Each structure stands twice: as structure tokens, then as C-alpha cells.
XYZ file of N, CA and C in Angstrom:
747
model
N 0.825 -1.211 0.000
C 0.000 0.000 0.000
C 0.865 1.269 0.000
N 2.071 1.012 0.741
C 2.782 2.332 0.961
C 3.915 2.566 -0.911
N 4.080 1.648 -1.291
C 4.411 1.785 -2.351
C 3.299 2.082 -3.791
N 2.591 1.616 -3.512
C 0.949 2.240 -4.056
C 1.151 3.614 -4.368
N 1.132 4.166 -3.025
C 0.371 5.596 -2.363
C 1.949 6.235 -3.353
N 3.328 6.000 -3.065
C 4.217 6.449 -3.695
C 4.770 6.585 -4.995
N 3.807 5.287 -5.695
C 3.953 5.280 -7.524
C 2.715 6.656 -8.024
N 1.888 6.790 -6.983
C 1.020 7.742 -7.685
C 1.481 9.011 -7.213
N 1.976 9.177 -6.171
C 2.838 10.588 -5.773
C 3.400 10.695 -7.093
N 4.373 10.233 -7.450
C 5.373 10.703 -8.577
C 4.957 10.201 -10.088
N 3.933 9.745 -10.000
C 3.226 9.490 -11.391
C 2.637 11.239 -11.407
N 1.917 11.539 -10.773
C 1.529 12.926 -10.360
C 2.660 14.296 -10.755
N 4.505 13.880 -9.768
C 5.332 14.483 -10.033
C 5.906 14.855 -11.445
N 5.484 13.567 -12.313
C 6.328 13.343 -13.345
C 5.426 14.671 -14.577
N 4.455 15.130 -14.307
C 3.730 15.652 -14.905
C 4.056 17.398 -14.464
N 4.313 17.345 -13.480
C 4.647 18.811 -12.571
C 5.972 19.275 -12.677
N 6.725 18.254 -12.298
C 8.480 18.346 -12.489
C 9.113 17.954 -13.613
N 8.735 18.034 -14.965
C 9.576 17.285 -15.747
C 11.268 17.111 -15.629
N 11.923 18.269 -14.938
C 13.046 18.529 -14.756
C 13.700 16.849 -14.223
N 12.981 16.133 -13.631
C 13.190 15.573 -12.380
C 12.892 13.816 -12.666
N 12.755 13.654 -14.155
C 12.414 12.586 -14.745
C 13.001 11.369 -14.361
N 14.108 11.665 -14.517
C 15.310 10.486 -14.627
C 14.551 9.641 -13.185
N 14.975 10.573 -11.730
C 15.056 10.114 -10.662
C 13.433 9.532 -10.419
N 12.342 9.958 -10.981
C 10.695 9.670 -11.034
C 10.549 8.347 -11.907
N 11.459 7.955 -12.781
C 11.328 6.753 -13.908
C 11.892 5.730 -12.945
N 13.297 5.816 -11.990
C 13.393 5.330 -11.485
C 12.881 4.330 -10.146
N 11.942 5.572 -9.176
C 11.118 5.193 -8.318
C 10.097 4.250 -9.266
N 9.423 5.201 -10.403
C 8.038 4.097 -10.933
C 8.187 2.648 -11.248
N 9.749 2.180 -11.315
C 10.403 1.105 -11.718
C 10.341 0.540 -11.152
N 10.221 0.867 -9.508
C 10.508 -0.047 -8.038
C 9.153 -1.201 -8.402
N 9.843 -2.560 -8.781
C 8.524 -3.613 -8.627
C 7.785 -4.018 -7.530
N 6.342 -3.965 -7.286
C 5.385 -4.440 -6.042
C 6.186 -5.841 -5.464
N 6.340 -5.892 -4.366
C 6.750 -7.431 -3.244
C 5.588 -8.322 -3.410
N 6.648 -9.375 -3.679
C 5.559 -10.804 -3.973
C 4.874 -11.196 -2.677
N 3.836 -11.361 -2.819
C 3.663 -11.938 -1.544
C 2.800 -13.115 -1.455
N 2.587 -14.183 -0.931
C 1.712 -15.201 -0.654
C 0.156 -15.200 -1.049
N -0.403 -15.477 -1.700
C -1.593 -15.508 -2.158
C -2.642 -16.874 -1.758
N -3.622 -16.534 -0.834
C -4.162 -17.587 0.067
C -5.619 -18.029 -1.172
N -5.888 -19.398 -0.942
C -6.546 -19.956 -1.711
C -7.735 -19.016 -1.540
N -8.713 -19.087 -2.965
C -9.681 -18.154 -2.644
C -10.847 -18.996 -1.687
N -11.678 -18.528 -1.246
C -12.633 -18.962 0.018
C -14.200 -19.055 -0.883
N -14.888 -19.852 -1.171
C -16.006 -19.873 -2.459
C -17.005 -20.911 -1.439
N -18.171 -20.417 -1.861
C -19.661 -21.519 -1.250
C -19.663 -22.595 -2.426
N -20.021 -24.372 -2.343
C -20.711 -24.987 -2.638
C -22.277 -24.953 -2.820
N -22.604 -25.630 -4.323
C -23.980 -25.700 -4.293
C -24.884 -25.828 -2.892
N -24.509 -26.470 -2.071
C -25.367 -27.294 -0.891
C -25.023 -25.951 -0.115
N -23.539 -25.091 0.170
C -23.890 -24.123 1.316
C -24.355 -23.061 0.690
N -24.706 -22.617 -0.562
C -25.219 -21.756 -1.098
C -27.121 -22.081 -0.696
N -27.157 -23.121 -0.890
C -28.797 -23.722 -0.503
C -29.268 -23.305 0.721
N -28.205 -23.523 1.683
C -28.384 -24.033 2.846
C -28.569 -22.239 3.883
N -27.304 -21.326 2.957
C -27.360 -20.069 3.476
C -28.708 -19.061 2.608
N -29.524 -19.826 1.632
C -30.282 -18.753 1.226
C -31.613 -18.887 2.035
N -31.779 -20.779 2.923
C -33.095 -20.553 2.906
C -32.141 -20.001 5.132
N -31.229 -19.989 5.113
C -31.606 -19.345 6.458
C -32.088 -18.413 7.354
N -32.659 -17.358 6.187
C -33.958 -16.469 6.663
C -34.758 -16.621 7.199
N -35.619 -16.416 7.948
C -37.078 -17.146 8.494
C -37.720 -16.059 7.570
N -38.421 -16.312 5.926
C -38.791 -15.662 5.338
C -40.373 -15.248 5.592
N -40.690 -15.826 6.902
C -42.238 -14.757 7.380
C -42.017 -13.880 8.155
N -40.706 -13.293 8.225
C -40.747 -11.837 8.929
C -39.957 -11.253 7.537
N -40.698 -10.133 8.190
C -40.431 -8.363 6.950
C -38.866 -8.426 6.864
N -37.577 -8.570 7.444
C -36.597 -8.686 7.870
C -36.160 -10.082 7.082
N -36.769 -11.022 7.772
C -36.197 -12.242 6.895
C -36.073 -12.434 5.372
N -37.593 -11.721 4.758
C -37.120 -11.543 3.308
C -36.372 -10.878 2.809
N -36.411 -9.582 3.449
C -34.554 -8.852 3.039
C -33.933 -9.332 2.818
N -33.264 -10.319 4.085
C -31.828 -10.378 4.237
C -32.480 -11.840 3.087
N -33.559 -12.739 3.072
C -33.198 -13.409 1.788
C -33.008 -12.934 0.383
N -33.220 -11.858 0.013
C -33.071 -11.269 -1.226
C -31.917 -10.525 -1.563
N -31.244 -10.040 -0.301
C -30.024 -9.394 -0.329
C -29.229 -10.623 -0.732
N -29.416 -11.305 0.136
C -28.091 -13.010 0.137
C -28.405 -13.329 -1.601
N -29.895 -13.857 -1.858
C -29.522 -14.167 -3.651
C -29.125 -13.245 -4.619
N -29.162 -11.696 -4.041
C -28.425 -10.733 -5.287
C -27.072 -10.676 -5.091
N -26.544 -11.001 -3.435
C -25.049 -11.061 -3.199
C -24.376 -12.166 -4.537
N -24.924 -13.337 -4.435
C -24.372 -14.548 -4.921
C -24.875 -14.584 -6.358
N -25.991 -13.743 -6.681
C -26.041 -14.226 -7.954
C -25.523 -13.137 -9.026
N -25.385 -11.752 -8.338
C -24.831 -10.130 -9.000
C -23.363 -10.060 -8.857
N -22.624 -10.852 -7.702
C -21.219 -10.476 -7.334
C -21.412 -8.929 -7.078
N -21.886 -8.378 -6.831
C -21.725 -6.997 -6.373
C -20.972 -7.224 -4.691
N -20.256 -5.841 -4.965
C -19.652 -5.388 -3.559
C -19.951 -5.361 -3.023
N -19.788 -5.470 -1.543
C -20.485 -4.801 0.041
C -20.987 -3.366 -0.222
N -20.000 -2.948 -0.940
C -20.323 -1.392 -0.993
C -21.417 -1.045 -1.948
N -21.082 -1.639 -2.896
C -22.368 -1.872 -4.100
C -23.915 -1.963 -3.697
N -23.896 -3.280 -2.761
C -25.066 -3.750 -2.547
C -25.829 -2.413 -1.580
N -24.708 -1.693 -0.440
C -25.139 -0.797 0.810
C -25.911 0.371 -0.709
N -25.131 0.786 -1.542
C -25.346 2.103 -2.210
C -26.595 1.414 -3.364
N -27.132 0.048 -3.510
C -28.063 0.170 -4.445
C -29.561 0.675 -4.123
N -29.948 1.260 -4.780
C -31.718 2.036 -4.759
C -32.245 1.336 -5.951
N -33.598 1.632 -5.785
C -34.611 1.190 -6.662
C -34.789 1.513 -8.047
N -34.059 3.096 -8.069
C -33.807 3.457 -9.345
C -32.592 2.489 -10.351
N -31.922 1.505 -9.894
C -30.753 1.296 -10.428
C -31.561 -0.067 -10.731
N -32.605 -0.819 -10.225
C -33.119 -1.833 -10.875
C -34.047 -2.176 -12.250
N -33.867 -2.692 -12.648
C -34.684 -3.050 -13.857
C -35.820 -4.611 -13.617
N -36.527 -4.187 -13.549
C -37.593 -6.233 -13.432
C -38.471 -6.543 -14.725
N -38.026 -5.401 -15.998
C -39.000 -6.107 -16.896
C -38.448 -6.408 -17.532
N -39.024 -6.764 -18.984
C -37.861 -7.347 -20.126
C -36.366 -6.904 -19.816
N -35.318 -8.104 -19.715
C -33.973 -8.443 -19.651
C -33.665 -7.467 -18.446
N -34.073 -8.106 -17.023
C -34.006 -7.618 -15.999
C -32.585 -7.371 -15.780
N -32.085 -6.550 -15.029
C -30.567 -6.226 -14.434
C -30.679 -5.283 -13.353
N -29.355 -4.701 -12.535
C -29.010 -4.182 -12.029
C -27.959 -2.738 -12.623
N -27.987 -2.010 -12.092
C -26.933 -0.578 -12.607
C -25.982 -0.351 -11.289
N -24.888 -0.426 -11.204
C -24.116 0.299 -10.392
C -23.392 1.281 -10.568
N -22.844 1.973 -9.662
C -21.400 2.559 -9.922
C -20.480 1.997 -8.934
N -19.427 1.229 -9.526
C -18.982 0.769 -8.597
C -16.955 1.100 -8.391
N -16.266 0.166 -7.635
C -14.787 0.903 -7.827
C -14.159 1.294 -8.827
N -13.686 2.437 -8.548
C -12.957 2.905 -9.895
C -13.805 4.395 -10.313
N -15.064 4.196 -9.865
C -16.074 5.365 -10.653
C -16.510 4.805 -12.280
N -16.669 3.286 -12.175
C -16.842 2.845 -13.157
C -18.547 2.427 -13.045
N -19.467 2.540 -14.077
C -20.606 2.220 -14.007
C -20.667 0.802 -14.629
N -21.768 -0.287 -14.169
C -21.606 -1.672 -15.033
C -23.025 -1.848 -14.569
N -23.518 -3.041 -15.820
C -24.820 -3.704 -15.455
C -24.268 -4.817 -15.981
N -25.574 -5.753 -14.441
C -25.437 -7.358 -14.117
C -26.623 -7.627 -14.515
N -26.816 -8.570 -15.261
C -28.284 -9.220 -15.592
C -28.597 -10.051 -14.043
N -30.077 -10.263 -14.206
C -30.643 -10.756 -13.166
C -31.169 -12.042 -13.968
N -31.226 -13.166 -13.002
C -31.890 -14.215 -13.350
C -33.223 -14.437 -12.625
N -34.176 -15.342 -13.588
C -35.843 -14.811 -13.324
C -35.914 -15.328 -11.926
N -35.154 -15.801 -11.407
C -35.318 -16.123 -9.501
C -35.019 -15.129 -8.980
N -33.940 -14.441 -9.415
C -33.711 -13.129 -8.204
C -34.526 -12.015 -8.701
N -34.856 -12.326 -10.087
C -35.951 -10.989 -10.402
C -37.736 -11.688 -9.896
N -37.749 -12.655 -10.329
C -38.653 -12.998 -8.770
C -39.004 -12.155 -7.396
N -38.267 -12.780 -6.645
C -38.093 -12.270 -5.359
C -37.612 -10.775 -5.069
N -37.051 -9.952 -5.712
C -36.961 -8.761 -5.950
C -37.991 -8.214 -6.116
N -38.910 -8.568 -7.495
C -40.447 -8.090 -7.508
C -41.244 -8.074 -5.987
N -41.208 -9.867 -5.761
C -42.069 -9.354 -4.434
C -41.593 -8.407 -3.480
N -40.203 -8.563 -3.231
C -39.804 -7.423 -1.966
C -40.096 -6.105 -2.539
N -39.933 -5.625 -3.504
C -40.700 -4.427 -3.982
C -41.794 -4.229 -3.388
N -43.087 -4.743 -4.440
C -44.498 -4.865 -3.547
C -44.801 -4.708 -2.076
N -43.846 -5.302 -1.633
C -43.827 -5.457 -0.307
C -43.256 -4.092 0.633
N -42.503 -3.802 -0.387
C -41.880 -2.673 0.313
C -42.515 -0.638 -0.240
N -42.959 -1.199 -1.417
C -43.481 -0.158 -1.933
C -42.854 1.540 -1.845
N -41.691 1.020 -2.368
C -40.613 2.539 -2.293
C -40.684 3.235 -3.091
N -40.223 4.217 -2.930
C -39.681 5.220 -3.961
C -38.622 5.412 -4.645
N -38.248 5.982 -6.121
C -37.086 4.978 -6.647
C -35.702 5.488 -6.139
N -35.839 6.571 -5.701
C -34.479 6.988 -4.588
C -34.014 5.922 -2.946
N -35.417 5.020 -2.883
C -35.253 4.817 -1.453
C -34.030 3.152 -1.622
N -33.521 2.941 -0.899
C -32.312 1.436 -0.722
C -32.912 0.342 -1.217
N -32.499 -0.038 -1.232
C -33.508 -1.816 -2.065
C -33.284 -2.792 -0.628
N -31.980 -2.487 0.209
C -32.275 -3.346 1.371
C -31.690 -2.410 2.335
N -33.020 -1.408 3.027
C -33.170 -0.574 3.634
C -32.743 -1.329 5.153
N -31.690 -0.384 6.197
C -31.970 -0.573 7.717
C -33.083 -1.347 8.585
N -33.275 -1.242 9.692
C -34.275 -1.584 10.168
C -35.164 0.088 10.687
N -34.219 1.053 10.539
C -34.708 2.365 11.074
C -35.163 3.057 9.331
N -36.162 2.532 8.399
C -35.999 2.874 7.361
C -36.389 4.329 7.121
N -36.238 5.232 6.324
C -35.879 4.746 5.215
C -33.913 4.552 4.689
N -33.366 4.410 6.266
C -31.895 4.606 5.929
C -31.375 2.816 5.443
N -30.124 3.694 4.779
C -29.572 2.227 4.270
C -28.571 1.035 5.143
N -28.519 0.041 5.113
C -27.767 -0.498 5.767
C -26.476 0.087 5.323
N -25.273 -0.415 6.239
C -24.201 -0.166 6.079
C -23.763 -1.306 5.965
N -22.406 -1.091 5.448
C -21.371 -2.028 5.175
C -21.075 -3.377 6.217
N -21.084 -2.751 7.432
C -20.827 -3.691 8.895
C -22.108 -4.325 8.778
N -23.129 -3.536 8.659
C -24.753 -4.383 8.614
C -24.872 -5.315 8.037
N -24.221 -5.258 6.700
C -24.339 -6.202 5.540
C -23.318 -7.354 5.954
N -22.437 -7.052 6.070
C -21.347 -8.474 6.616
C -22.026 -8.997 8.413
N -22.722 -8.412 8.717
C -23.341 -8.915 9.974
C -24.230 -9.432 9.931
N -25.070 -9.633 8.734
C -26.315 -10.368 8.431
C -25.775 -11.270 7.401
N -24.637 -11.365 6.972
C -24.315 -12.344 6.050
C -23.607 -13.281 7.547
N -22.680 -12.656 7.975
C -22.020 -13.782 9.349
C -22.980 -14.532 10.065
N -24.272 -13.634 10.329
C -25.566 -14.642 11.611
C -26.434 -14.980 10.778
N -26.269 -15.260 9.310
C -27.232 -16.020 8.464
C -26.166 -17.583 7.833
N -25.163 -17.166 7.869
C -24.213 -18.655 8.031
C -24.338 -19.271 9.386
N -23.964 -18.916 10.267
C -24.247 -19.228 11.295
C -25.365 -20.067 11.117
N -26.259 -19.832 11.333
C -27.787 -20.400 11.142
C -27.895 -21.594 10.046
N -26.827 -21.778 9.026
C -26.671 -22.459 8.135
C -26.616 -23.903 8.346
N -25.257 -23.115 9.434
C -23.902 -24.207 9.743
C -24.866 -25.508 10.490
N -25.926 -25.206 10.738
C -26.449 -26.401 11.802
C -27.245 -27.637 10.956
N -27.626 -27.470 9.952
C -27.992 -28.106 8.473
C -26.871 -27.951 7.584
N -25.815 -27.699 7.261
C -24.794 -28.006 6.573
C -23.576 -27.413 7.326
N -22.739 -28.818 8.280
C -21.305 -28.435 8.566
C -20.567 -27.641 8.027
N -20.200 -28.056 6.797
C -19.130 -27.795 6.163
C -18.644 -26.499 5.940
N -20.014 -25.260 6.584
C -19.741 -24.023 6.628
C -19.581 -23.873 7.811
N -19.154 -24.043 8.906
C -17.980 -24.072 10.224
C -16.781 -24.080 10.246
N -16.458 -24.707 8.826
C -14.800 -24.302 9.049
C -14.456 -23.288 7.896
N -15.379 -22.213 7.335
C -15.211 -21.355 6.562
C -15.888 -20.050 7.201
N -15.131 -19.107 7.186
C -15.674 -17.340 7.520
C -16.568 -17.179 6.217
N -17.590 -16.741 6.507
C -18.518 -16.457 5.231
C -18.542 -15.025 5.646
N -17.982 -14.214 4.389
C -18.358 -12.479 4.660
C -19.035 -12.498 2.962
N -19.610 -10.642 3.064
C -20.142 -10.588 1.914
C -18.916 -10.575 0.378
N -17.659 -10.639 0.776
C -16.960 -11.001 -0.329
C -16.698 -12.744 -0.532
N -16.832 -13.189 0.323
C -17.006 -14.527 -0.406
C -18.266 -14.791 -1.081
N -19.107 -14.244 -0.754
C -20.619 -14.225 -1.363
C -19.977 -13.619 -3.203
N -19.097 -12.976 -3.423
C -18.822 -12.297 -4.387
C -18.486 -13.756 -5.060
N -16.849 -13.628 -4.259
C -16.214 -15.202 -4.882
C -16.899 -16.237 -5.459
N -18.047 -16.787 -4.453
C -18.999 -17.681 -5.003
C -19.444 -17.711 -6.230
N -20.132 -16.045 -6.518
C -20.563 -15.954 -8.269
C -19.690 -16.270 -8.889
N -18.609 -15.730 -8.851
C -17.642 -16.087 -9.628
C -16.960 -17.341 -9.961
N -17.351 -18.229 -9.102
C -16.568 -19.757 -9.313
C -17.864 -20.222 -10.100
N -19.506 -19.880 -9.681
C -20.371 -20.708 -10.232
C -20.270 -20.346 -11.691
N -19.830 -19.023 -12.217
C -19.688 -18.569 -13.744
C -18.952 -19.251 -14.336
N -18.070 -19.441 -13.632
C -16.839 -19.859 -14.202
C -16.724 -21.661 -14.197
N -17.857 -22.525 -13.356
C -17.748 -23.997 -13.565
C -19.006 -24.419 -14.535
N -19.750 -23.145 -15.212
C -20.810 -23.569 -15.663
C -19.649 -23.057 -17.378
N -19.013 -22.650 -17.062
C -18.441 -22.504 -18.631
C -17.958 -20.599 -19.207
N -18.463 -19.796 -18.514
C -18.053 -18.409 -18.577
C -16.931 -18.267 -18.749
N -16.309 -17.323 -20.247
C -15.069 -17.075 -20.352
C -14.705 -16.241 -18.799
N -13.375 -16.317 -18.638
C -12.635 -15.776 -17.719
C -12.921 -14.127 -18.076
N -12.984 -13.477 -19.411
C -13.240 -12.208 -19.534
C -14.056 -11.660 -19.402
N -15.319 -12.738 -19.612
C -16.657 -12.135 -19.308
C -16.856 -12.063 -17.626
N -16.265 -12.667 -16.639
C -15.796 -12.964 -15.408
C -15.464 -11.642 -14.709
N -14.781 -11.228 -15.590
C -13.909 -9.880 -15.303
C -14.859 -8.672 -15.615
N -15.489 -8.531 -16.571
C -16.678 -7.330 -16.893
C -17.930 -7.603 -15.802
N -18.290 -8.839 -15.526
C -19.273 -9.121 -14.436
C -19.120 -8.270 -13.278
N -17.594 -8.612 -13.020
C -17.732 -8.422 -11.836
C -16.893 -6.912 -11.467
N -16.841 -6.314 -12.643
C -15.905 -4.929 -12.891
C -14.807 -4.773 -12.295
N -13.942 -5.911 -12.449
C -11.976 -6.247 -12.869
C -11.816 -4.987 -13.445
N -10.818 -4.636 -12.635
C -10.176 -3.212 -13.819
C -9.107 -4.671 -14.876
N -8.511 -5.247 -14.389
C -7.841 -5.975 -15.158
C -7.881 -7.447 -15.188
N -7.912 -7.995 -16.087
C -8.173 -9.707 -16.225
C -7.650 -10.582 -15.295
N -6.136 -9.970 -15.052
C -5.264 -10.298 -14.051
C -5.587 -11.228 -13.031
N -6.646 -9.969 -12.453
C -7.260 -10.297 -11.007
C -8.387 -11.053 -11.181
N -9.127 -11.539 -12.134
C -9.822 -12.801 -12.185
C -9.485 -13.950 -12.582
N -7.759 -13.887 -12.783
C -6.869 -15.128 -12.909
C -6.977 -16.047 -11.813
N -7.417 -15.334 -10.614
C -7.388 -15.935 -9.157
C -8.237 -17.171 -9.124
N -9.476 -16.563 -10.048
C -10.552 -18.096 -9.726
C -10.481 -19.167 -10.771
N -9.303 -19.189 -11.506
C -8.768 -20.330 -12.376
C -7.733 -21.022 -11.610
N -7.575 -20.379 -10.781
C -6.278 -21.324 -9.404
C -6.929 -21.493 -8.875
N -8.234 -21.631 -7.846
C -8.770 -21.986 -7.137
C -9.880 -23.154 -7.522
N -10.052 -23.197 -8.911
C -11.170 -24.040 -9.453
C -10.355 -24.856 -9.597
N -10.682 -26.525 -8.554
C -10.252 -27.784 -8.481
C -10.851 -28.964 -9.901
N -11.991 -28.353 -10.144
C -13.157 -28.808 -11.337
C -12.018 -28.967 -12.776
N -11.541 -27.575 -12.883
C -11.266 -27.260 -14.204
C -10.184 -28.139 -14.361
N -9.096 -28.303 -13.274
C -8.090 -28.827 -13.831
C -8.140 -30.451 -13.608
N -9.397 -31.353 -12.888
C -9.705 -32.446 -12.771
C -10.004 -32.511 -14.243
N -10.532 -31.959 -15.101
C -11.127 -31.727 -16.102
C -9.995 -31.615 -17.284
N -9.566 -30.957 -17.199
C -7.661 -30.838 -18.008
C -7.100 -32.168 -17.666
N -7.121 -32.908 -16.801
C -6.039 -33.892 -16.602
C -6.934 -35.585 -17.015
N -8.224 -35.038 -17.406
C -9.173 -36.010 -17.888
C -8.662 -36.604 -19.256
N -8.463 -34.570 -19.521
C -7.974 -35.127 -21.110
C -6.995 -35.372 -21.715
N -6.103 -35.496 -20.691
C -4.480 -35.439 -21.155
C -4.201 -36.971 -21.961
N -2.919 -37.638 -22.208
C -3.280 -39.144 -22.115
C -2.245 -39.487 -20.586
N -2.402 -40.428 -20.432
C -1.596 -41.087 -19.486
C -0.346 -42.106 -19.826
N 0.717 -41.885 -19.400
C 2.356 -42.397 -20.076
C 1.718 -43.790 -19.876
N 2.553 -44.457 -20.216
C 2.577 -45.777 -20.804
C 3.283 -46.716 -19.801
N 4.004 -45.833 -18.917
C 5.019 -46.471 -17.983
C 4.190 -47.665 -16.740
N 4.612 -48.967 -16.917
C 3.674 -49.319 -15.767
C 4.263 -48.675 -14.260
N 3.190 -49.229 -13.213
C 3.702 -49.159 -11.933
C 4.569 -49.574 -11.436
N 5.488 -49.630 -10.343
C 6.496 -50.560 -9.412
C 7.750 -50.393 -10.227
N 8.667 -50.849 -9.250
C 10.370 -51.403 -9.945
C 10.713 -51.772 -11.150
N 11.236 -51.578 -11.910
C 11.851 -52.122 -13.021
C 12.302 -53.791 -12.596
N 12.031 -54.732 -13.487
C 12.357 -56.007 -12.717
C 12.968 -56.494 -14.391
N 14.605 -56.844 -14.589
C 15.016 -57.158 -15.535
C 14.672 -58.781 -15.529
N 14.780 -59.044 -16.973
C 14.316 -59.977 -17.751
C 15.910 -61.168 -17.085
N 15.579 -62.609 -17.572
C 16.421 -63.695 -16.691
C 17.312 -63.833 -17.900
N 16.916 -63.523 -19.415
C 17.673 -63.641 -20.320
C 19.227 -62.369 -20.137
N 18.524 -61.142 -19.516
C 19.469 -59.498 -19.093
C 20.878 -60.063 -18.088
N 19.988 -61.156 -17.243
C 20.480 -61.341 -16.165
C 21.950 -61.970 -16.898
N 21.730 -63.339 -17.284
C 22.465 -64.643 -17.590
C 23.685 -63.629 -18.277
N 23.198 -62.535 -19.220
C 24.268 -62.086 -20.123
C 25.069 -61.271 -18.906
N 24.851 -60.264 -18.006
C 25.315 -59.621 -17.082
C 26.538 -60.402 -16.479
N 25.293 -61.876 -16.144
C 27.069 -62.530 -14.934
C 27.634 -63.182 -15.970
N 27.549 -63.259 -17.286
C 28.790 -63.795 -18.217
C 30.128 -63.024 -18.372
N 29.752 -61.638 -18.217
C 30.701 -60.897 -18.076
C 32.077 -60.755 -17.111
């Protein structure tokens, strides 16, 4: 970060000081430190199941947070995304989607699939807003949740999971793995890696290289098709004819 903050200082300089080039080409040269890159953290079909129905969807509250959880997983939108979306940014009729503005100051639209435009419709109805008002308003409405809100109703709705499917106990579920998730399901149903990257508004392809290292599928799948050497198993065990000539020697 601190080398970040210092390539754009003098990316900045290099425009102000030309005098001063040489020594500014030099700093911009300094390469980022490698550092360890931890496997990415992604839901299974079954904990994706298991965390959408953990709403108790007969309270006003429970359908929120169920409609928030299927636009988390099925939009990849940000924490921040999801806190800043309003009603104006939705679409539910022909070729339903979403509008953001999201990092970067970049604007993008996510298509919706007819389940989350489903349940979107009803929470509409239900909620009967105005198109300025949050799509998953506070409990003090008409304010929006926040960021902590949103990862706090994603943490005590796993929770609630974990007791019908283990296997989310030994995983932190925040609203960026909810991201991750879309992204592995795009990507095992067949989605180029680029379209991956516009989904989910990648400034660079780069960084959606991540969920081609983490997808165990793809390369079970690569090594399906490889052929397999010819070599049998175990020791080499020479022939009695190899032998006889050996101790003639």
C-alpha cells in the first residue's frame, strides 16, 4: 500500500516536475513485493442452498436479508455496491438487471436471473418505495444499511446455516465470499474468464486469474484429457535372459 500511495505521488510528479524525470522513472520502476496468495474462500452448491433458505422468510426482515443473500451470490456486487443500491438502479422487466457505480467510478450492469428478479419483484411490492429509497433498507428505514450491517447479516445467516450443513464451520462467510462464489459458479458452468472480469468490474483480467487457481473442477477436467504415459507401476524387474548375459561378463 505504501508503495501504491508512492507510484502515484510521482506518477503525479512526473507531470509537474519534468526537470526531475530520470530520478521519477526510477522510483516508478521499483517492482510491487511478492507476496503469498491464500486460496480463494467460495460456497458450494449445498452451502449456497443451505445459506439462502436461512432467513425465516415470514418476517419483513427475513425476506430482506433473503433477497439481499440471492443478489449477493447471484450479481457479485460489492459490500459497498449492494449498501449504495436504490430502486432506481433496478430493472424487473424485459432483460431484468441491475446498474451500479462501482470501484474505480466505473458504471456496469449485471443481468438478473428470473429467480432473483422474482423475489426482488415481491420485496418491492412489499416494500413499496420510492425509486431513490435502498432496495435493502436498515431496520430504522428509510436509511440504508451499512457495510458492517451487511457483513453482519451475512455472518448470523451462516451461522444459522452451519447447523444443516457443517461444512460451513470451518469457513468465515463475509459478503466477499458471497462475491467469490458468483464467480466460481460462472466460471464452472463454462463463462469465459473475460466475461468474469466485466461481471464483476476487474479493472484488469489479471485479477480474475485468481478463480482459475482456485477451481479444483477445471483442472480435474484438463487432466481427464491429457493421455496417461505408458510407464507401468512398481520397480523395473530385468528380464532372466538381461540377467544370464550380465554374470557372463
Amino acid at each position: 500500500n505504501r508503495l501504491a500511495a508512492i507510484h502515484s505521488l510521482f506518477a503525479y510528479a512526473a507531470l509537474q516536475a519534468p526537470e526531475h524525470a530520470e530520478v521519477i522513472a526510477r522510483v516508478l520502476a521499483i517492482p510491487a513485493k511478492r507476496t503469498e496468495r491464500p486460496l480463494i474462500c467460495f460456497l458450494t452448491d449445498n452451502e449456497v442452498n443451505a445459506l439462502l433458505a436461512a432467513p425465516d422468510t415470514d418476517t419483513r426482515l427475513g425476506r430482506r436479508d433473503h433477497a439481499l443473500l440471492l443478489v449477493a451470490i447471484q450479481s457479485g456486487l460489492r459490500v459497498s455496491e449492494l449498501a449504495a443500491l436504490s430502486w432506481v438502479d433496478v430493472e424487473l422487466g424485459t432483460g431484468a438487471h441491475l446498474r451500479c457505480h462501482g470501484k474505480g467510478r466505473k458504471d456496469r450492469i449485471t443481468p438478473l436471473t428470473t429467480q432473483t428478479t422474482a423475489v426482488l419483484a415481491d420485496w418491492q411490492t412489499e416494500a413499496r418505495p420510492t425509486p431513490d429509497d435502498p432496495v435493502f433498507p436498515s431496520r430504522r428505514q428509510p436509511s440504508r444499511l451499512s457495510r458492517d450491517g451487511i457483513a453482519a447479516i451475512v455472518t448470523r445467516h451462516a451461522n444459522t446455516a452451519a447447523a444443516h450443513c457443517p461444512s460451513l464451520d470451518s469457513k468465515k462467510v463475509t459478503p466477499h465470499v458471497l462475491r467469490h462464489t458468483c464467480a466460481m459458479r460462472l466460471l464452472a458452468v463454462g463463462v469465459d474468464i473475460s466475461v468474469i472480469a466485466l461481471w464483476l468490474g476487474h479493472e484488469s483480467i489479471e485479477t480474475t486469474q485468481m478463480y482459475l487457481h482456485a477451481d479444483l473442477t477445471i483442472k480435474e477436467r484438463a487432466l481427464a484429457r491429457t493421455t496417461h504415459p505408458g510407464t507401468p507401476p512398481g520397480r523395473y524387474q530385468a528380464p532372466d535372459t538381461l540377467l544370464a548375459f550380465l554374470d557372463s561378463l
